[in-house]
Coordinates of N, CA and C in Angstrom, one line a residue:
L12 N -75.0 52.8 -5.4 CA -76.1 53.3 -6.1 C -76.0 53.1 -7.6
R13 N -74.8 53.4 -8.1 CA -74.6 53.2 -9.6 C -74.8 51.7 -10.0
A14 N -74.3 50.8 -9.2 CA -74.4 49.4 -9.5 C -75.9 49.0 -9.5
L15 N -76.6 49.5 -8.5 CA -78.0 49.1 -8.4 C -78.8 49.6 -9.7
I16 N -78.5 50.9 -10.1 CA -79.2 51.4 -11.2 C -78.9 50.7 -12.5
E17 N -77.6 50.4 -12.7 CA -77.2 49.6 -13.9 C -77.7 48.2 -13.9
E18 N -77.8 47.6 -12.7 CA -78.3 46.2 -12.6 C -79.8 46.2 -13.0
A19 N -80.5 47.3 -12.7 CA -81.9 47.4 -13.0 C -82.1 47.8 -14.5
G20 N -81.1 48.0 -15.2 CA -81.2 48.4 -16.6 C -81.2 49.9 -16.9
G21 N -80.9 50.7 -15.8 CA -80.9 52.1 -16.0 C -79.6 52.6 -16.6
A22 N -79.6 53.8 -17.0 CA -78.4 54.4 -17.6 C -77.8 55.5 -16.7
W23 N -76.5 55.6 -16.6 CA -75.9 56.5 -15.8 C -75.3 57.6 -16.7
V24 N -75.5 58.9 -16.3 CA -75.0 60.0 -17.1 C -74.2 60.9 -16.2
D25 N -73.4 61.8 -16.8 CA -72.5 62.6 -16.0 C -72.9 64.1 -16.0
D26 N -73.8 64.5 -16.9 CA -74.1 65.9 -17.0 C -75.5 66.1 -17.6
P27 N -76.1 67.3 -17.5 CA -77.5 67.5 -18.0 C -77.6 67.2 -19.5
H28 N -76.6 67.6 -20.3 CA -76.7 67.3 -21.7 C -76.8 65.8 -22.0
E29 N -76.0 65.0 -21.3 CA -76.1 63.6 -21.5 C -77.4 63.0 -21.0
L30 N -77.9 63.6 -20.0 CA -79.2 63.2 -19.4 C -80.3 63.4 -20.5
L31 N -80.4 64.6 -21.1 CA -81.4 64.8 -22.1 C -81.2 63.9 -23.3
E32 N -80.0 63.8 -23.8 CA -79.8 62.9 -25.0 C -80.1 61.4 -24.7
T33 N -79.8 61.0 -23.5 CA -80.1 59.6 -23.1 C -81.6 59.4 -23.0
A34 N -82.2 60.4 -22.3 CA -83.7 60.3 -22.2 C -84.4 60.2 -23.5
K35 N -83.9 61.1 -24.5 CA -84.5 61.1 -25.8 C -84.3 59.7 -26.5
A36 N -83.1 59.2 -26.4 CA -82.9 57.9 -27.1 C -83.7 56.8 -26.4
M37 N -83.8 56.8 -25.1 CA -84.5 55.7 -24.4 C -86.0 55.8 -24.6
A38 N -86.5 57.0 -24.8 CA -88.0 57.3 -24.9 C -88.5 56.7 -26.2
H39 N -87.7 56.6 -27.2 CA -88.2 56.2 -28.5 C -87.7 54.8 -28.9
G40 N -86.8 54.2 -28.1 CA -86.2 53.0 -28.6 C -86.8 51.7 -28.2
R41 N -86.6 50.7 -29.0 CA -86.9 49.3 -28.6 C -85.6 48.8 -28.0
R42 N -85.7 47.7 -27.3 CA -84.6 47.1 -26.7 C -84.4 45.7 -27.3
K43 N -83.2 45.3 -27.5 CA -82.9 43.9 -27.9 C -81.8 43.4 -27.0
V44 N -81.9 42.1 -26.6 CA -80.9 41.5 -25.8 C -79.6 41.5 -26.6
G45 N -78.6 41.9 -26.0 CA -77.3 42.0 -26.6 C -76.6 43.2 -26.1
A46 N -75.3 43.0 -25.7 CA -74.6 44.1 -25.0 C -73.9 45.0 -26.0
G47 N -73.7 44.5 -27.2 CA -72.9 45.3 -28.1 C -73.6 46.3 -28.9
V48 N -72.8 47.3 -29.3 CA -73.3 48.4 -30.2 C -72.5 48.3 -31.5
A49 N -73.2 48.5 -32.6 CA -72.5 48.7 -33.9 C -72.6 50.1 -34.3
V50 N -71.5 50.6 -34.9 CA -71.5 52.0 -35.4 C -71.4 51.9 -36.9
I51 N -72.3 52.6 -37.6 CA -72.3 52.7 -39.1 C -72.1 54.1 -39.5
T52 N -71.3 54.4 -40.4 CA -71.0 55.7 -40.9 C -70.4 55.6 -42.3
C53 N -70.5 56.8 -43.0 CA -69.9 56.8 -44.4 C -68.5 57.5 -44.3
S54 N -68.0 57.7 -43.1 CA -66.7 58.4 -42.9 C -65.7 57.6 -42.1
G55 N -64.6 57.4 -42.7 CA -63.5 56.7 -41.9 C -63.1 57.5 -40.6
G56 N -63.1 58.8 -40.7 CA -62.8 59.6 -39.6 C -63.8 59.4 -38.4
D57 N -65.1 59.4 -38.8 CA -66.2 59.1 -37.8 C -66.0 57.7 -37.2
A58 N -65.7 56.8 -38.0 CA -65.5 55.4 -37.6 C -64.4 55.3 -36.5
A59 N -63.3 56.0 -36.8 CA -62.1 56.0 -35.9 C -62.4 56.7 -34.6
I60 N -63.1 57.8 -34.7 CA -63.4 58.6 -33.5 C -64.4 57.8 -32.7
S61 N -65.4 57.1 -33.3 CA -66.4 56.3 -32.6 C -65.7 55.2 -31.8
A62 N -64.7 54.5 -32.5 CA -64.0 53.4 -31.8 C -63.3 53.9 -30.6
D63 N -62.6 55.0 -30.8 CA -61.9 55.6 -29.6 C -62.8 56.0 -28.5
E64 N -63.9 56.7 -28.8 CA -64.9 57.1 -27.8 C -65.5 55.9 -27.1
A65 N -65.9 54.8 -27.9 CA -66.4 53.6 -27.3 C -65.5 53.0 -26.3
D66 N -64.2 53.0 -26.7 CA -63.2 52.4 -25.8 C -63.1 53.3 -24.5
R67 N -63.0 54.6 -24.7 CA -62.9 55.5 -23.5 C -64.1 55.3 -22.6
L68 N -65.3 55.1 -23.1 CA -66.5 55.0 -22.3 C -66.9 53.6 -21.9
G69 N -66.1 52.6 -22.3 CA -66.4 51.2 -22.0 C -67.6 50.6 -22.7
I70 N -67.9 51.1 -23.9 CA -69.0 50.6 -24.6 C -68.5 49.5 -25.6
P71 N -69.0 48.3 -25.5 CA -68.5 47.2 -26.3 C -68.9 47.4 -27.8
L72 N -67.9 47.3 -28.7 CA -68.2 47.3 -30.1 C -67.7 45.9 -30.6
P73 N -68.5 44.9 -30.4 CA -68.1 43.5 -30.8 C -67.8 43.4 -32.2
P74 N -66.9 42.4 -32.6 CA -66.7 42.1 -34.0 C -68.0 41.6 -34.6
L75 N -68.3 41.9 -35.8 CA -69.5 41.3 -36.5 C -69.4 39.8 -36.7
A76 N -70.5 39.1 -36.5 CA -70.5 37.7 -36.8 C -70.1 37.4 -38.2
E77 N -69.5 36.2 -38.4 CA -69.1 35.8 -39.8 C -70.3 35.8 -40.7
S78 N -71.5 35.4 -40.2 CA -72.7 35.4 -41.1 C -73.1 36.8 -41.4
T79 N -72.9 37.8 -40.5 CA -73.2 39.2 -40.8 C -72.2 39.7 -41.9
K80 N -71.0 39.4 -41.7 CA -70.0 39.9 -42.7 C -70.3 39.3 -44.1
A81 N -70.6 38.0 -44.1 CA -71.0 37.4 -45.4 C -72.2 38.0 -46.1
A82 N -73.1 38.4 -45.3 CA -74.3 39.1 -45.8 C -74.0 40.5 -46.2
L83 N -73.1 41.2 -45.6 CA -72.7 42.5 -46.0 C -71.8 42.6 -47.2
E84 N -71.0 41.5 -47.4 CA -70.1 41.5 -48.5 C -70.6 41.9 -49.9
P85 N -71.8 41.4 -50.3 CA -72.2 41.8 -51.6 C -73.0 43.2 -51.7
I86 N -73.2 43.8 -50.5 CA -74.0 45.0 -50.5 C -73.2 46.3 -50.2
V87 N -72.0 46.1 -49.6 CA -71.2 47.3 -49.3 C -70.2 47.5 -50.5
P88 N -69.8 48.8 -50.8 CA -68.9 49.0 -51.9 C -67.6 48.3 -51.7
H89 N -66.9 48.0 -52.8 CA -65.6 47.2 -52.7 C -64.6 47.9 -51.9
A90 N -64.6 49.2 -51.8 CA -63.6 50.0 -51.0 C -63.9 50.0 -49.5
A91 N -65.1 49.5 -49.1 CA -65.4 49.5 -47.7 C -64.7 48.3 -47.0
T92 N -64.4 48.5 -45.7 CA -63.9 47.5 -44.9 C -65.0 47.1 -43.9
I93 N -65.4 45.8 -44.0 CA -66.5 45.3 -43.1 C -65.9 45.1 -41.7
G94 N -66.5 45.8 -40.8 CA -66.1 45.6 -39.4 C -67.0 46.5 -38.5
N95 N -66.6 46.6 -37.3 CA -67.4 47.4 -36.4 C -66.4 48.4 -35.6
P96 N -66.5 49.6 -36.0 CA -67.4 50.4 -36.8 C -67.4 50.0 -38.3
L97 N -68.5 50.2 -38.9 CA -68.6 50.0 -40.4 C -68.6 51.3 -41.1
D98 N -67.6 51.5 -41.9 CA -67.6 52.7 -42.8 C -67.9 52.2 -44.2
Y99 N -69.2 52.5 -44.6 CA -69.6 52.0 -45.9 C -69.2 52.9 -47.1
T100 N -68.5 53.9 -46.8 CA -68.0 54.9 -47.7 C -69.1 55.7 -48.4
A101 N -68.7 56.8 -49.0 CA -69.7 57.6 -49.7 C -70.0 57.1 -51.1
M102 N -69.5 56.0 -51.5 CA -69.6 55.5 -52.9 C -71.1 55.1 -53.2
I103 N -71.9 54.8 -52.2 CA -73.3 54.5 -52.4 C -74.2 55.6 -51.8
W104 N -73.7 56.8 -51.7 CA -74.4 57.9 -51.2 C -75.7 58.1 -52.0
G105 N -76.8 58.2 -51.2 CA -78.1 58.5 -51.9 C -78.8 57.2 -52.3
D106 N -78.2 56.0 -52.2 CA -78.8 54.8 -52.6 C -79.7 54.3 -51.4
V107 N -81.0 54.7 -51.5 CA -81.9 54.4 -50.4 C -81.9 52.9 -50.0
E108 N -82.1 52.1 -50.9 CA -82.2 50.6 -50.7 C -80.9 50.0 -50.2
G109 N -79.8 50.5 -50.8 CA -78.5 50.0 -50.4 C -78.2 50.3 -49.0
I110 N -78.4 51.6 -48.6 CA -78.2 52.0 -47.2 C -79.1 51.2 -46.2
A111 N -80.4 51.1 -46.6 CA -81.3 50.4 -45.8 C -80.9 49.0 -45.6
N112 N -80.4 48.3 -46.6 CA -80.0 46.9 -46.5 C -78.7 46.8 -45.5
I113 N -77.8 47.8 -45.6 CA -76.7 47.7 -44.7 C -77.1 47.9 -43.3
V114 N -78.0 48.8 -43.0 CA -78.5 49.0 -41.7 C -79.2 47.7 -41.2
R115 N -80.1 47.2 -42.0 CA -80.9 46.0 -41.6 C -80.0 44.8 -41.3
V116 N -79.0 44.5 -42.2 CA -78.1 43.4 -42.1 C -77.3 43.5 -40.8
T117 N -76.7 44.7 -40.6 CA -75.9 45.0 -39.5 C -76.7 44.8 -38.2
A118 N -77.9 45.3 -38.2 CA -78.8 45.2 -37.0 C -79.2 43.8 -36.7
S119 N -79.1 42.9 -37.7 CA -79.5 41.5 -37.5 C -78.4 40.7 -36.7
D120 N -77.2 41.3 -36.5 CA -76.1 40.5 -35.9 C -76.5 40.2 -34.5
P121 N -76.4 38.9 -34.1 CA -76.8 38.4 -32.8 C -76.1 39.1 -31.6
S122 N -74.9 39.6 -31.8 CA -74.2 40.2 -30.6 C -74.5 41.6 -30.3
L123 N -75.4 42.2 -31.1 CA -75.7 43.6 -31.0 C -77.0 43.9 -30.2
G124 N -77.0 44.9 -29.4 CA -78.2 45.4 -28.7 C -78.7 46.6 -29.4
Q125 N -77.9 47.4 -30.1 CA -78.4 48.5 -30.8 C -77.3 48.9 -31.9
V126 N -77.8 49.8 -32.8 CA -77.0 50.3 -33.9 C -77.0 51.8 -33.9
L127 N -75.9 52.4 -33.9 CA -75.7 53.9 -34.0 C -75.3 54.2 -35.4
V128 N -76.1 55.1 -36.1 CA -75.7 55.5 -37.4 C -75.5 57.0 -37.4
Y129 N -74.3 57.4 -37.9 CA -74.0 58.8 -38.0 C -74.5 59.4 -39.2
Y130 N -75.1 60.6 -39.1 CA -75.7 61.3 -40.2 C -75.6 62.8 -39.9
D131 N -75.0 63.5 -40.8 CA -74.9 65.0 -40.7 C -75.4 65.6 -42.0
M132 N -76.1 66.8 -41.9 CA -76.6 67.4 -43.1 C -76.1 68.9 -43.1
P133 N -75.2 69.2 -44.0 CA -74.8 70.6 -44.1 C -75.9 71.6 -44.4
Q134 N -75.8 72.8 -44.0 CA -76.8 73.8 -44.3 C -76.6 74.5 -45.6
K135 N -77.6 75.1 -46.1 CA -77.6 75.9 -47.3 C -77.0 75.1 -48.6
M136 N -77.6 74.0 -48.9 CA -77.2 73.2 -50.1 C -78.2 73.5 -51.2
G137 N -77.8 73.2 -52.4 CA -78.7 73.3 -53.5 C -79.6 72.2 -53.6
A138 N -80.6 72.2 -54.5 CA -81.6 71.2 -54.6 C -81.1 69.8 -54.8
A139 N -80.1 69.7 -55.7 CA -79.6 68.3 -56.0 C -78.9 67.7 -54.8
A140 N -78.1 68.5 -54.1 CA -77.4 68.0 -52.9 C -78.3 67.7 -51.8
T141 N -79.3 68.6 -51.6 CA -80.3 68.3 -50.6 C -81.1 67.0 -50.9
Y142 N -81.4 66.8 -52.1 CA -82.1 65.5 -52.5 C -81.2 64.3 -52.1
S143 N -79.9 64.4 -52.5 CA -79.0 63.3 -52.2 C -78.9 63.1 -50.7
W144 N -78.7 64.1 -49.9 CA -78.6 64.0 -48.5 C -79.9 63.4 -47.9
N145 N -81.0 63.9 -48.4 CA -82.3 63.4 -47.9 C -82.4 61.9 -48.2
S146 N -82.0 61.5 -49.4 CA -82.0 60.1 -49.8 C -81.2 59.2 -48.8
Q147 N -80.1 59.7 -48.4 CA -79.2 59.0 -47.5 C -80.0 58.8 -46.2
L148 N -80.6 59.8 -45.6 CA -81.4 59.7 -44.4 C -82.6 58.7 -44.6
D149 N -83.2 58.8 -45.7 CA -84.4 57.9 -46.0 C -83.9 56.5 -45.9
G150 N -82.7 56.2 -46.4 CA -82.2 54.8 -46.4 C -81.9 54.4 -45.0
I151 N -81.3 55.2 -44.2 CA -81.1 54.9 -42.8 C -82.4 54.6 -42.0
L152 N -83.3 55.5 -42.2 CA -84.6 55.3 -41.5 C -85.4 54.1 -42.0
L153 N -85.4 53.8 -43.3 CA -86.0 52.7 -43.8 C -85.4 51.4 -43.2
G154 N -84.1 51.4 -43.2 CA -83.4 50.2 -42.6 C -83.7 50.0 -41.2
G155 N -83.9 51.1 -40.4 CA -84.1 51.0 -39.0 C -85.5 50.6 -38.7
Q156 N -86.5 50.9 -39.6 CA -87.9 50.6 -39.3 C -88.2 49.1 -39.0
D157 N -87.6 48.2 -39.7 CA -87.9 46.8 -39.5 C -86.6 46.0 -39.1
S158 N -85.7 46.7 -38.4 CA -84.5 46.0 -38.1 C -84.6 45.2 -36.8
D159 N -83.8 44.3 -36.5 CA -83.8 43.5 -35.3 C -83.4 44.3 -34.1
A160 N -82.5 45.2 -34.2 CA -82.0 46.0 -33.1 C -82.4 47.4 -33.3
P161 N -82.6 48.2 -32.2 CA -83.0 49.6 -32.3 C -81.9 50.3 -33.0
V162 N -82.2 51.3 -33.9 CA -81.3 52.1 -34.6 C -81.4 53.5 -34.1
I163 N -80.3 54.1 -33.7 CA -80.2 55.5 -33.3 C -79.5 56.3 -34.3
V164 N -80.0 57.4 -34.7 CA -79.4 58.3 -35.6 C -78.7 59.4 -34.8
A165 N -77.4 59.6 -35.0 CA -76.7 60.7 -34.3 C -75.9 61.5 -35.2
S166 N -75.7 62.8 -34.8 CA -74.9 63.7 -35.6 C -73.6 64.0 -34.8
T167 N -72.6 64.2 -35.6 CA -71.3 64.5 -34.9 C -71.3 65.9 -34.2
L168 N -72.1 66.8 -34.7 CA -72.3 68.1 -34.1 C -73.8 68.4 -34.2
P169 N -74.4 68.9 -33.1 CA -75.8 69.2 -33.1 C -76.2 70.2 -34.3
D170 N -75.3 71.1 -34.6 CA -75.7 72.1 -35.7 C -75.8 71.4 -37.1
L171 N -75.3 70.2 -37.2 CA -75.3 69.5 -38.5 C -76.6 68.6 -38.7
L172 N -77.6 68.7 -37.8 CA -78.8 68.0 -38.0 C -79.9 69.0 -37.7
P173 N -80.5 69.5 -38.7 CA -81.6 70.5 -38.5 C -82.8 70.0 -37.7
E174 N -83.5 70.8 -37.0 CA -84.5 70.4 -36.1 C -85.6 69.6 -36.8
D175 N -86.0 69.9 -38.1 CA -87.0 69.2 -38.7 C -86.6 67.7 -39.0
L176 N -85.3 67.5 -39.2 CA -84.8 66.2 -39.4 C -84.6 65.4 -38.0
V177 N -84.4 66.2 -37.0 CA -84.3 65.5 -35.6 C -85.7 64.9 -35.3
D178 N -86.7 65.7 -35.6 CA -88.1 65.2 -35.4 C -88.4 64.0 -36.3
K179 N -87.9 64.0 -37.5 CA -88.1 62.9 -38.5 C -87.4 61.6 -37.9
C180 N -86.3 61.8 -37.4 CA -85.5 60.7 -36.9 C -86.1 60.1 -35.6

């Protein structure tokens, strides 16, 4: 049964929480031919955890194409390591166009079927911090609007993405 469902393009989940999250992602997403997933984050820790989880779940994180790496080179901070997962660092935090370009260029990679971008927003921040965090999300969403591959925004913990932002994503 599992093989039949997967052959038909269906997703297999193990519990009700996964079912709801998978249904949410599939209800709003476009599909692109390509088996691989790219992970984009501004945290090296999230990048490492993502790679470990992808390996555990059997989700392919293919290396980025040389053309994608070349296009990313001038737009990621010098401290970033270009790869998959891609940790663009917090050095460009709040740079709407910069983040949008990173998402767009990564999503253009021919080996990718989708892009997963991590974004968390702490609660109870001041106005300046809130503006900066909102700018970060605006860049992610702008880059995802016209990208070649569907872009999924995920939070490391559900409590770190307020409901109004879930709806926006």
